[in-house]
mmCIF file of C-alpha atoms in Angstrom:
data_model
loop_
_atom_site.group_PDB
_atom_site.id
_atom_site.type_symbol
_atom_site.label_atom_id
_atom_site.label_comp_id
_atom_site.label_asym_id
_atom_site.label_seq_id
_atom_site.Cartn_x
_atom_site.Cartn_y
_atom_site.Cartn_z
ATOM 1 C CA UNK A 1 18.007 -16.497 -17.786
ATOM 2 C CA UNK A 2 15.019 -14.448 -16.451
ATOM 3 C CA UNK A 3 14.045 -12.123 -18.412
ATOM 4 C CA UNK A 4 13.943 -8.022 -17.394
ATOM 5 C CA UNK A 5 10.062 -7.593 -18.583
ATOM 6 C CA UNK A 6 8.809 -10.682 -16.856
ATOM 7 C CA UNK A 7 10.745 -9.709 -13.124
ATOM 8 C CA UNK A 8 9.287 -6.304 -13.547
ATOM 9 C CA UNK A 9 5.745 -7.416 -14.361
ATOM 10 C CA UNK A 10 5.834 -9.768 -10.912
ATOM 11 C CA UNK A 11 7.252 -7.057 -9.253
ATOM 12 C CA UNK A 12 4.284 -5.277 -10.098
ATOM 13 C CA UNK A 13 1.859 -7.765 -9.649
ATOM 14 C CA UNK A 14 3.581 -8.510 -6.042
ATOM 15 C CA UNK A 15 3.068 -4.840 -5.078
ATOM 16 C CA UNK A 16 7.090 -4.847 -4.048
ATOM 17 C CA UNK A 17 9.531 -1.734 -4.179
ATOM 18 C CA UNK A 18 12.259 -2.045 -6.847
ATOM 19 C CA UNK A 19 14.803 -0.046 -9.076
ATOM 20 C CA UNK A 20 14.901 0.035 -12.590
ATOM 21 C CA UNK A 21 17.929 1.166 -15.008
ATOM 22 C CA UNK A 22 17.606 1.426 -18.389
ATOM 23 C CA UNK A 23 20.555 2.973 -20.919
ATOM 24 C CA UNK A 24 18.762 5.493 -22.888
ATOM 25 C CA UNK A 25 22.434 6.949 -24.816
ATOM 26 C CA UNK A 26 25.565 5.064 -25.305
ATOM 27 C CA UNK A 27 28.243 6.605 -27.301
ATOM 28 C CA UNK A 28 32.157 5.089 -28.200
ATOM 29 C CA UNK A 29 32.759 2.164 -27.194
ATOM 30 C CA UNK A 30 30.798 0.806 -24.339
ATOM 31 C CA UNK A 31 29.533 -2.482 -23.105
ATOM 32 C CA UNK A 32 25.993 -2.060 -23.664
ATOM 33 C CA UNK A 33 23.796 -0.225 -26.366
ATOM 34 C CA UNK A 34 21.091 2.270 -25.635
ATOM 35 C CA UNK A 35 17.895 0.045 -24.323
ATOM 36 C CA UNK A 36 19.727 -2.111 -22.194
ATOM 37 C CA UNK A 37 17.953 -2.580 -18.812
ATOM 38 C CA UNK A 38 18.864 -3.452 -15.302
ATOM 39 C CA UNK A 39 16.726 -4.647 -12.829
ATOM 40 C CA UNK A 40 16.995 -4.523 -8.673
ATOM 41 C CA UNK A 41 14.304 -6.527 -7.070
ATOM 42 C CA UNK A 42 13.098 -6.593 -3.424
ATOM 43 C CA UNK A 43 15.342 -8.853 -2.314
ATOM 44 C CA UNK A 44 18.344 -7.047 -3.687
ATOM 45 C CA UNK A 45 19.002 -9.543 -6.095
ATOM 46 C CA UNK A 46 19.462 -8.130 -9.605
ATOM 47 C CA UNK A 47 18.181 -9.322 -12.999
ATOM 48 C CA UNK A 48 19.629 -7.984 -16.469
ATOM 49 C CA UNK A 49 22.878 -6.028 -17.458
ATOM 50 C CA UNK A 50 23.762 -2.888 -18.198
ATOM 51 C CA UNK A 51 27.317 -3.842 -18.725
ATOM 52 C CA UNK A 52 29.088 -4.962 -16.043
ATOM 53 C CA UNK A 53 32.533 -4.328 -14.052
ATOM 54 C CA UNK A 54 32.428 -0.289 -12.937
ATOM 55 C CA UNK A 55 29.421 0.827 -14.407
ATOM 56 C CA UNK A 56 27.236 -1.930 -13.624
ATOM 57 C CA UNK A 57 28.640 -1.565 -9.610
ATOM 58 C CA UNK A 58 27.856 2.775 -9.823
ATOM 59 C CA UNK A 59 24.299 1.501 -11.239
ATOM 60 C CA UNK A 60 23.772 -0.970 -8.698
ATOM 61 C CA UNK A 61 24.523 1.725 -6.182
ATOM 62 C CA UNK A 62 22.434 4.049 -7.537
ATOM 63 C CA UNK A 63 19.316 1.835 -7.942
ATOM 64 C CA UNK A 64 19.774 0.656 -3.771
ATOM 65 C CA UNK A 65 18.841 4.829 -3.652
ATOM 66 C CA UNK A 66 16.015 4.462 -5.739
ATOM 67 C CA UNK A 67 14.712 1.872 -3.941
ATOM 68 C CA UNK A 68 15.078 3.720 -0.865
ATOM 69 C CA UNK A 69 13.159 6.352 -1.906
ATOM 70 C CA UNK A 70 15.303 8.379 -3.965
ATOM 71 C CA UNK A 71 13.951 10.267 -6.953
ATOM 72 C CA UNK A 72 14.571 9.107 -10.506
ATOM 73 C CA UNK A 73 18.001 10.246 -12.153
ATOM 74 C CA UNK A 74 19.585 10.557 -15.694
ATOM 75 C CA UNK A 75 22.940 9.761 -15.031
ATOM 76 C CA UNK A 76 25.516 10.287 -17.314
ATOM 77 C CA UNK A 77 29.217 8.484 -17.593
ATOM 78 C CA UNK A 78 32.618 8.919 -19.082
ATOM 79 C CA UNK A 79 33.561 5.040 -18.642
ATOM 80 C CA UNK A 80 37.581 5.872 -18.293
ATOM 81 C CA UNK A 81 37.505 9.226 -17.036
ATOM 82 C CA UNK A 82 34.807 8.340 -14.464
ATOM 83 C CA UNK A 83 35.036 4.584 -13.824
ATOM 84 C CA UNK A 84 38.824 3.578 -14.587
ATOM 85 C CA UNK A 85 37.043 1.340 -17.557
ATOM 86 C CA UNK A 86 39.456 0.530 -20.778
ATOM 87 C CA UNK A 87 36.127 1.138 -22.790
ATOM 88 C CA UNK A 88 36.773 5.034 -23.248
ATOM 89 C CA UNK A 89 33.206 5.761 -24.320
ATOM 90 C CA UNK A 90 30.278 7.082 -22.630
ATOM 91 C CA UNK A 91 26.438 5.951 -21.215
ATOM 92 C CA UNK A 92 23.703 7.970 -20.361
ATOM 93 C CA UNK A 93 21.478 5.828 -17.573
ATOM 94 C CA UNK A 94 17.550 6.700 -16.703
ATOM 95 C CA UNK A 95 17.672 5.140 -13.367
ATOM 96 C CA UNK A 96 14.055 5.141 -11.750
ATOM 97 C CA UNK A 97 12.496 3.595 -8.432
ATOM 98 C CA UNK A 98 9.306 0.901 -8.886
ATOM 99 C CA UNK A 99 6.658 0.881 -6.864
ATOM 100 C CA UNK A 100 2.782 -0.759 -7.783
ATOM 101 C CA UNK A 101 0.094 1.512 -7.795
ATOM 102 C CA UNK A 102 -1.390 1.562 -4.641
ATOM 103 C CA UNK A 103 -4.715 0.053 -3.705
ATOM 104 C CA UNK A 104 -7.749 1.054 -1.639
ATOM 105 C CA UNK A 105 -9.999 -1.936 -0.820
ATOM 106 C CA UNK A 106 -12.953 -0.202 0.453
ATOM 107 C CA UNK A 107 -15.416 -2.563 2.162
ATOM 108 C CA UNK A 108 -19.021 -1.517 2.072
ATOM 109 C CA UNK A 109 -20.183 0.609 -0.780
ATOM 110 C CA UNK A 110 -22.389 3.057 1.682
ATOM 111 C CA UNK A 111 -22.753 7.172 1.740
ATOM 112 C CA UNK A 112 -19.219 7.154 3.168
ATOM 113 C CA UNK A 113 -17.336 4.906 0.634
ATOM 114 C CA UNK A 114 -18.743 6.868 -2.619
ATOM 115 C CA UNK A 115 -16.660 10.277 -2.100
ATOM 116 C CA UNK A 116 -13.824 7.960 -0.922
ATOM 117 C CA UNK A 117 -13.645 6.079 -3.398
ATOM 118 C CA UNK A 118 -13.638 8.926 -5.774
ATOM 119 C CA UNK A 119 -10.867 10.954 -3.858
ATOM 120 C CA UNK A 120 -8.642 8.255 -3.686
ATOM 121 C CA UNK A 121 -9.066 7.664 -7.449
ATOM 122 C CA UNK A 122 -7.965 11.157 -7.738
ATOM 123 C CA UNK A 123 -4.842 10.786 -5.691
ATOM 124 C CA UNK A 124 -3.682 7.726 -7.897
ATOM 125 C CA UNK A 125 -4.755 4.870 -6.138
ATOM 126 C CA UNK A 126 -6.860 1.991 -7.625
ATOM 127 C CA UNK A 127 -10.073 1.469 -6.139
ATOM 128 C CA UNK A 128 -11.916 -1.888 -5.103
ATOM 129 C CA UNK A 129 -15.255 -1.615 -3.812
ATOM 130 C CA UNK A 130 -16.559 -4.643 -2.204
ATOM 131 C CA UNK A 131 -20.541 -4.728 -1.429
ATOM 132 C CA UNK A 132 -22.833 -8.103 -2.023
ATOM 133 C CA UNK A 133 -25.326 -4.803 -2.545
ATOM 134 C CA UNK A 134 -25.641 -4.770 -6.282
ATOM 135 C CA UNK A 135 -27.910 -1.820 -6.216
ATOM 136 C CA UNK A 136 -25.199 -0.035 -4.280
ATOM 137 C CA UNK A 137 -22.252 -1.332 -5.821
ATOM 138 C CA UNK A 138 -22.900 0.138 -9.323
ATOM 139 C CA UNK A 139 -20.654 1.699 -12.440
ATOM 140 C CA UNK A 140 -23.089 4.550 -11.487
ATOM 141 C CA UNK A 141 -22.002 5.500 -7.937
ATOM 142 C CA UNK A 142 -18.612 4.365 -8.333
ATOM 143 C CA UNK A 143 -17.211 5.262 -11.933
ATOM 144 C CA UNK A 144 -13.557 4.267 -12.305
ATOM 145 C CA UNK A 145 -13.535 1.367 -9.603
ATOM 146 C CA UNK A 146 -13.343 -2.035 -9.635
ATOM 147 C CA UNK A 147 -16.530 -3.828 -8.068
ATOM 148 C CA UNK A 148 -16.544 -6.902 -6.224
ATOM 149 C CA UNK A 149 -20.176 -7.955 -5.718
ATOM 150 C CA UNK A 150 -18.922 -10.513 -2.471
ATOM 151 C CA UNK A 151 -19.017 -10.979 1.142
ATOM 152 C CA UNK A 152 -15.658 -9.388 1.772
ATOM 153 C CA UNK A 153 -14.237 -12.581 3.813
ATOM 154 C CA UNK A 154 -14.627 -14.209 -0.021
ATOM 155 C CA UNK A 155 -13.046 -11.336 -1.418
ATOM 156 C CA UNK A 156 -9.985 -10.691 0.699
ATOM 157 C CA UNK A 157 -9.721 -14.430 0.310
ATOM 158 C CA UNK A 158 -8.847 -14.270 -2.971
ATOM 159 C CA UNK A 159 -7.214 -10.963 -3.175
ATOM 160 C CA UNK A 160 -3.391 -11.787 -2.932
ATOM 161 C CA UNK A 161 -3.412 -8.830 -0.513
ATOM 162 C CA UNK A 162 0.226 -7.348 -0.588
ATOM 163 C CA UNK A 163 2.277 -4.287 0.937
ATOM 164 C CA UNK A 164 0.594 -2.124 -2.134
ATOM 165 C CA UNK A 165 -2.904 -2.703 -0.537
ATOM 166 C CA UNK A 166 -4.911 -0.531 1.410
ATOM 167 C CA UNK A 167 -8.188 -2.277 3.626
ATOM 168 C CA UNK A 168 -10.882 0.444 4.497
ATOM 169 C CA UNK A 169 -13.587 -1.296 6.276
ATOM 170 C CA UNK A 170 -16.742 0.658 5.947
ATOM 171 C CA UNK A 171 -19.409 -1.743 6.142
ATOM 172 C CA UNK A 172 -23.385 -1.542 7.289
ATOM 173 C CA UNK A 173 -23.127 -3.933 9.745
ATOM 174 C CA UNK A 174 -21.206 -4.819 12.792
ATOM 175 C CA UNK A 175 -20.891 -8.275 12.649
ATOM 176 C CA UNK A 176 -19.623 -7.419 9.137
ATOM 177 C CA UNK A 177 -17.337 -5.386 10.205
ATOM 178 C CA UNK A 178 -16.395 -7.833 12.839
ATOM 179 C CA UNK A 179 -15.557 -10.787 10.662
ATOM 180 C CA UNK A 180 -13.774 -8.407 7.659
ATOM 181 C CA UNK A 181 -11.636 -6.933 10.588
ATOM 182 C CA UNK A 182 -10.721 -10.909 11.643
ATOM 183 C CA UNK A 183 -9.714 -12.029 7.921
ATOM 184 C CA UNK A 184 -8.259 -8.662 7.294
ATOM 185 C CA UNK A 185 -5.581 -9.322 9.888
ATOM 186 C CA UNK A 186 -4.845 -12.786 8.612
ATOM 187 C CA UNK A 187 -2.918 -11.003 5.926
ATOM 188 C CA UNK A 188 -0.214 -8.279 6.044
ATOM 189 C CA UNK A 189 -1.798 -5.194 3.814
ATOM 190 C CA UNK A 190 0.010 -1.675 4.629
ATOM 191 C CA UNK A 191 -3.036 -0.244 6.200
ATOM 192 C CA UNK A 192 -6.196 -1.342 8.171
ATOM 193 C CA UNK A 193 -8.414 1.520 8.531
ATOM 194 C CA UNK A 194 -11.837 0.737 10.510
ATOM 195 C CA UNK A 195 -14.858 3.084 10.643
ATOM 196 C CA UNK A 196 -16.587 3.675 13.819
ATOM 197 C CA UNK A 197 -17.046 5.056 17.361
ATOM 198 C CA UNK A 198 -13.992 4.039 20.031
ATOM 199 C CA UNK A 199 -16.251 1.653 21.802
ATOM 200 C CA UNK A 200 -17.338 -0.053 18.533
ATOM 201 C CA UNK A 201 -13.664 -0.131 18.059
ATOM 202 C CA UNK A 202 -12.504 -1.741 21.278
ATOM 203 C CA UNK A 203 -16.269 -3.947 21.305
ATOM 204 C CA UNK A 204 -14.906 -5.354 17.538
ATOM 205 C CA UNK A 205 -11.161 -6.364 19.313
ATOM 206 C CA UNK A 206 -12.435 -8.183 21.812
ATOM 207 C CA UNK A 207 -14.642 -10.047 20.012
ATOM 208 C CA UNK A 208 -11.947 -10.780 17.153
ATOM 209 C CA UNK A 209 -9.547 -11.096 20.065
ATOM 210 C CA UNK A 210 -11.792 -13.997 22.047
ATOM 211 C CA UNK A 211 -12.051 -15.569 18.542
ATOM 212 C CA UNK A 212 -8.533 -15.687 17.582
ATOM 213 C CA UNK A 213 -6.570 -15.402 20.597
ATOM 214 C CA UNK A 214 -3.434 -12.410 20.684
ATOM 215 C CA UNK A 215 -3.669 -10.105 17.867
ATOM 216 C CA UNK A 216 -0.685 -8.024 16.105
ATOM 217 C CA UNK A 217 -2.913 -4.205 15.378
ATOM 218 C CA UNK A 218 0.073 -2.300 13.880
ATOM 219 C CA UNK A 219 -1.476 -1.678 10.678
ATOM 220 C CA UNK A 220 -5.188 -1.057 12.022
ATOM 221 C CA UNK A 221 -6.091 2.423 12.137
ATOM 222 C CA UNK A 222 -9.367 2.588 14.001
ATOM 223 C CA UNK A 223 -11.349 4.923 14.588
ATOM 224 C CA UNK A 224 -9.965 5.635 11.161
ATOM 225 C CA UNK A 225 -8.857 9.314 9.853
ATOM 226 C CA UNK A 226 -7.313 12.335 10.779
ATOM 227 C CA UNK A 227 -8.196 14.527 13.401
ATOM 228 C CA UNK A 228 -10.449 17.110 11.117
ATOM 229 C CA UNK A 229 -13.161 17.642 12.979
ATOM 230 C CA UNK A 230 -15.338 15.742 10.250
ATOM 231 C CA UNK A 231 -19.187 15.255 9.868
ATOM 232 C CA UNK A 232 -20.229 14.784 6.639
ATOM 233 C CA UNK A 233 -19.437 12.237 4.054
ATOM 234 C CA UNK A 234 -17.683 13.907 1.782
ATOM 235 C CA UNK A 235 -15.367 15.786 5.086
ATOM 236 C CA UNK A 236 -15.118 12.096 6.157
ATOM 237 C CA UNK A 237 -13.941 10.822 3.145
ATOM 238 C CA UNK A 238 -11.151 13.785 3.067
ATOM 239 C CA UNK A 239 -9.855 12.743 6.531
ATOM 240 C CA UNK A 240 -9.733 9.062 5.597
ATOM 241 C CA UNK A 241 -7.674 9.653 2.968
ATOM 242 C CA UNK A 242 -5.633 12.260 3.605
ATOM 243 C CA UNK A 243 -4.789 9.800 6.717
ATOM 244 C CA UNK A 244 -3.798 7.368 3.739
ATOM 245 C CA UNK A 245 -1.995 9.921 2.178
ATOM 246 C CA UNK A 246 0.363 10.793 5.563
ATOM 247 C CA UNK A 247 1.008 7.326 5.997
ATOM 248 C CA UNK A 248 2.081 7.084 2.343
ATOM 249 C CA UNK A 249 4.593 9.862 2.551
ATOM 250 C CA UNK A 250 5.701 9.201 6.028
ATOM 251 C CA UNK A 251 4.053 12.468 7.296
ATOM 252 C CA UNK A 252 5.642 12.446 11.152
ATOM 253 C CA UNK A 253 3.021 15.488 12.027
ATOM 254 C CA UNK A 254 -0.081 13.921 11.270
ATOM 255 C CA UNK A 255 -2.930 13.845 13.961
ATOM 256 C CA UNK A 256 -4.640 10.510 13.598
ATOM 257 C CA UNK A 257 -7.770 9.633 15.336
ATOM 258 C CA UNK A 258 -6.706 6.588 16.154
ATOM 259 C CA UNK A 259 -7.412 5.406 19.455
ATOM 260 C CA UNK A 260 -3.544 5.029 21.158
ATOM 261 C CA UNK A 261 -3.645 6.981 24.473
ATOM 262 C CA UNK A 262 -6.939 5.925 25.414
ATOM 263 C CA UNK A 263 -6.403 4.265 29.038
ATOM 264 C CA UNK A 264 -9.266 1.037 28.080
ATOM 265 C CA UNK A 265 -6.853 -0.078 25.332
ATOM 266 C CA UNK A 266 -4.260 -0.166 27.496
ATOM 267 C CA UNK A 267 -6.257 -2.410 30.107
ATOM 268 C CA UNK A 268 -6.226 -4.000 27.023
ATOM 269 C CA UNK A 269 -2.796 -4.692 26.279
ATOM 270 C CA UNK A 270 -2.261 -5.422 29.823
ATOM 271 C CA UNK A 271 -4.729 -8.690 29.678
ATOM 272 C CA UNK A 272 -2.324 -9.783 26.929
ATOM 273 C CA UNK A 273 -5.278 -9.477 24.371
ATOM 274 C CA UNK A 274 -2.988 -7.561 22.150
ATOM 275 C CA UNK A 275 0.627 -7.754 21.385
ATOM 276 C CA UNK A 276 1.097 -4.404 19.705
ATOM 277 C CA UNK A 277 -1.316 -0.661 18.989
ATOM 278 C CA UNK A 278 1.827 1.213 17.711
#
């Protein structure tokens, strides 16, 4: 039987949502003790016990919530007055929703990635910076951050990019950006966000585009950022993530830069270059 630790850690590692139960109190006669845990995974399967029959249904229940979104909870239960159960004693359940940290890949370790790498730090996500540019890509300029000193085709190669994962592309040179931008959206990552003017934006898509064929741009977010009015790095770097941070919690309000209405995307879209900008 799988064990509760080992699903949890490659939940983790997977960057999937799950719920976790764990029975913190049990008093009388119940059919767990305190420390048993219960484990919902992303596919709604279930590994672990905290008892079965009733209880074990009202936890399941509980834990589809969490996963939802849901806060955590400390529910309490009187297993016969509550649940109909012939135990007659009572559990206390910390029921709590699992996500993996979040993380930013930012790619190219220039004036604009420094103060957003440290702001996203701040926020709680991890931070990979990816620059071949040693000299740039230091412990110095970015404390707290993991450093990839690779071409970022090699690194996203070997990323085991997930829904957790974040791709800023921020890079010094076009064709740079260009070929990041194609491998990016070989994989499925929550967010794409691409620095640059619109016409740099809609140059890169038709290049990727005449490369690869139709392209699925749900998750790209170029020009990226919210609509702040921003000029320097550091006001930059706020609007980048605080566009990361709206996507996060769902915002519906948020005014993103990126580049929907404008009528050359949709001659776009009408070649059949694109199958979605949404």
């Amino acid at each position: 039987m799988r064990d509760v630790t080992e699903a949890l850690l490659e939940l983790l590692r997977t960057g999937q949502a799950g719920a976790l139960a764990t029975v913190v109190r049990a008093s009388g006669s119940t059919p767990q003790t305190a420390g048993a845990r219960l484990l919902l995974q992303a596919d709604g399967s279930s590994v672990g016990t905290v008892g079965g029959g009733a209880v074990e249904r009202a936890v399941l229940e509980a834990l589809h919530e969490a996963q939802r979104g849901r806060a955590a909870q400390l529910a309490n239960f009187d297993l016969a007055r509550d649940l109909g159960m012939c135990c007659g004693g009572s559990m206390q359940i910390f029921i709590e929703p699992i996500h993996a940290t979040p993380r930013l890949w930012i790619f190219g370790a220039g004036h604009v990635a420094r103060p957003t790498a440290a702001l996203a730090l701040s926020v709680g996500f991890e931070v990979v910076v990816v620059d071949e540019r040693e000299e740039l890509n230091s412990a110095e300029r970015f404390p707290g951050c993991r450093r990839e000193a690779l071409d970022c085709a090699s690194a996203l190669g070997n990323a085991g990019i997930c829904e957790r994962d974040w791709l800023l592309i921020v890079t010094h040179d076009h064709q740079l950006d260009e070929e990041t931008l194609r491998v990016a959206l070989g994989h499925e990552p929550r967010y794409i966000g691409l620095v640059g003017s619109r016409r740099k934006v809609y140059r890169l898509i038709q290049r990727v585009a005449a490369r690869q064929g139709s392209l699925d741009l749900r998750r790209v977010y170029a020009p990226v950022g919210l609509d702040l009015g921003a000029l320097s790095p550091e006001e930059i770097a706020v609007s980048i993530v605080g566009e990361i941070i709206a996507l996060r919690r769902d915002a519906k309000s948020a005014h993103h830069l990126r580049a929907v209405a404008d009528p050359r995307l949709a001659e776009l879209l009408a070649e059949g270059i694109t199958r979605a900008w949404a």
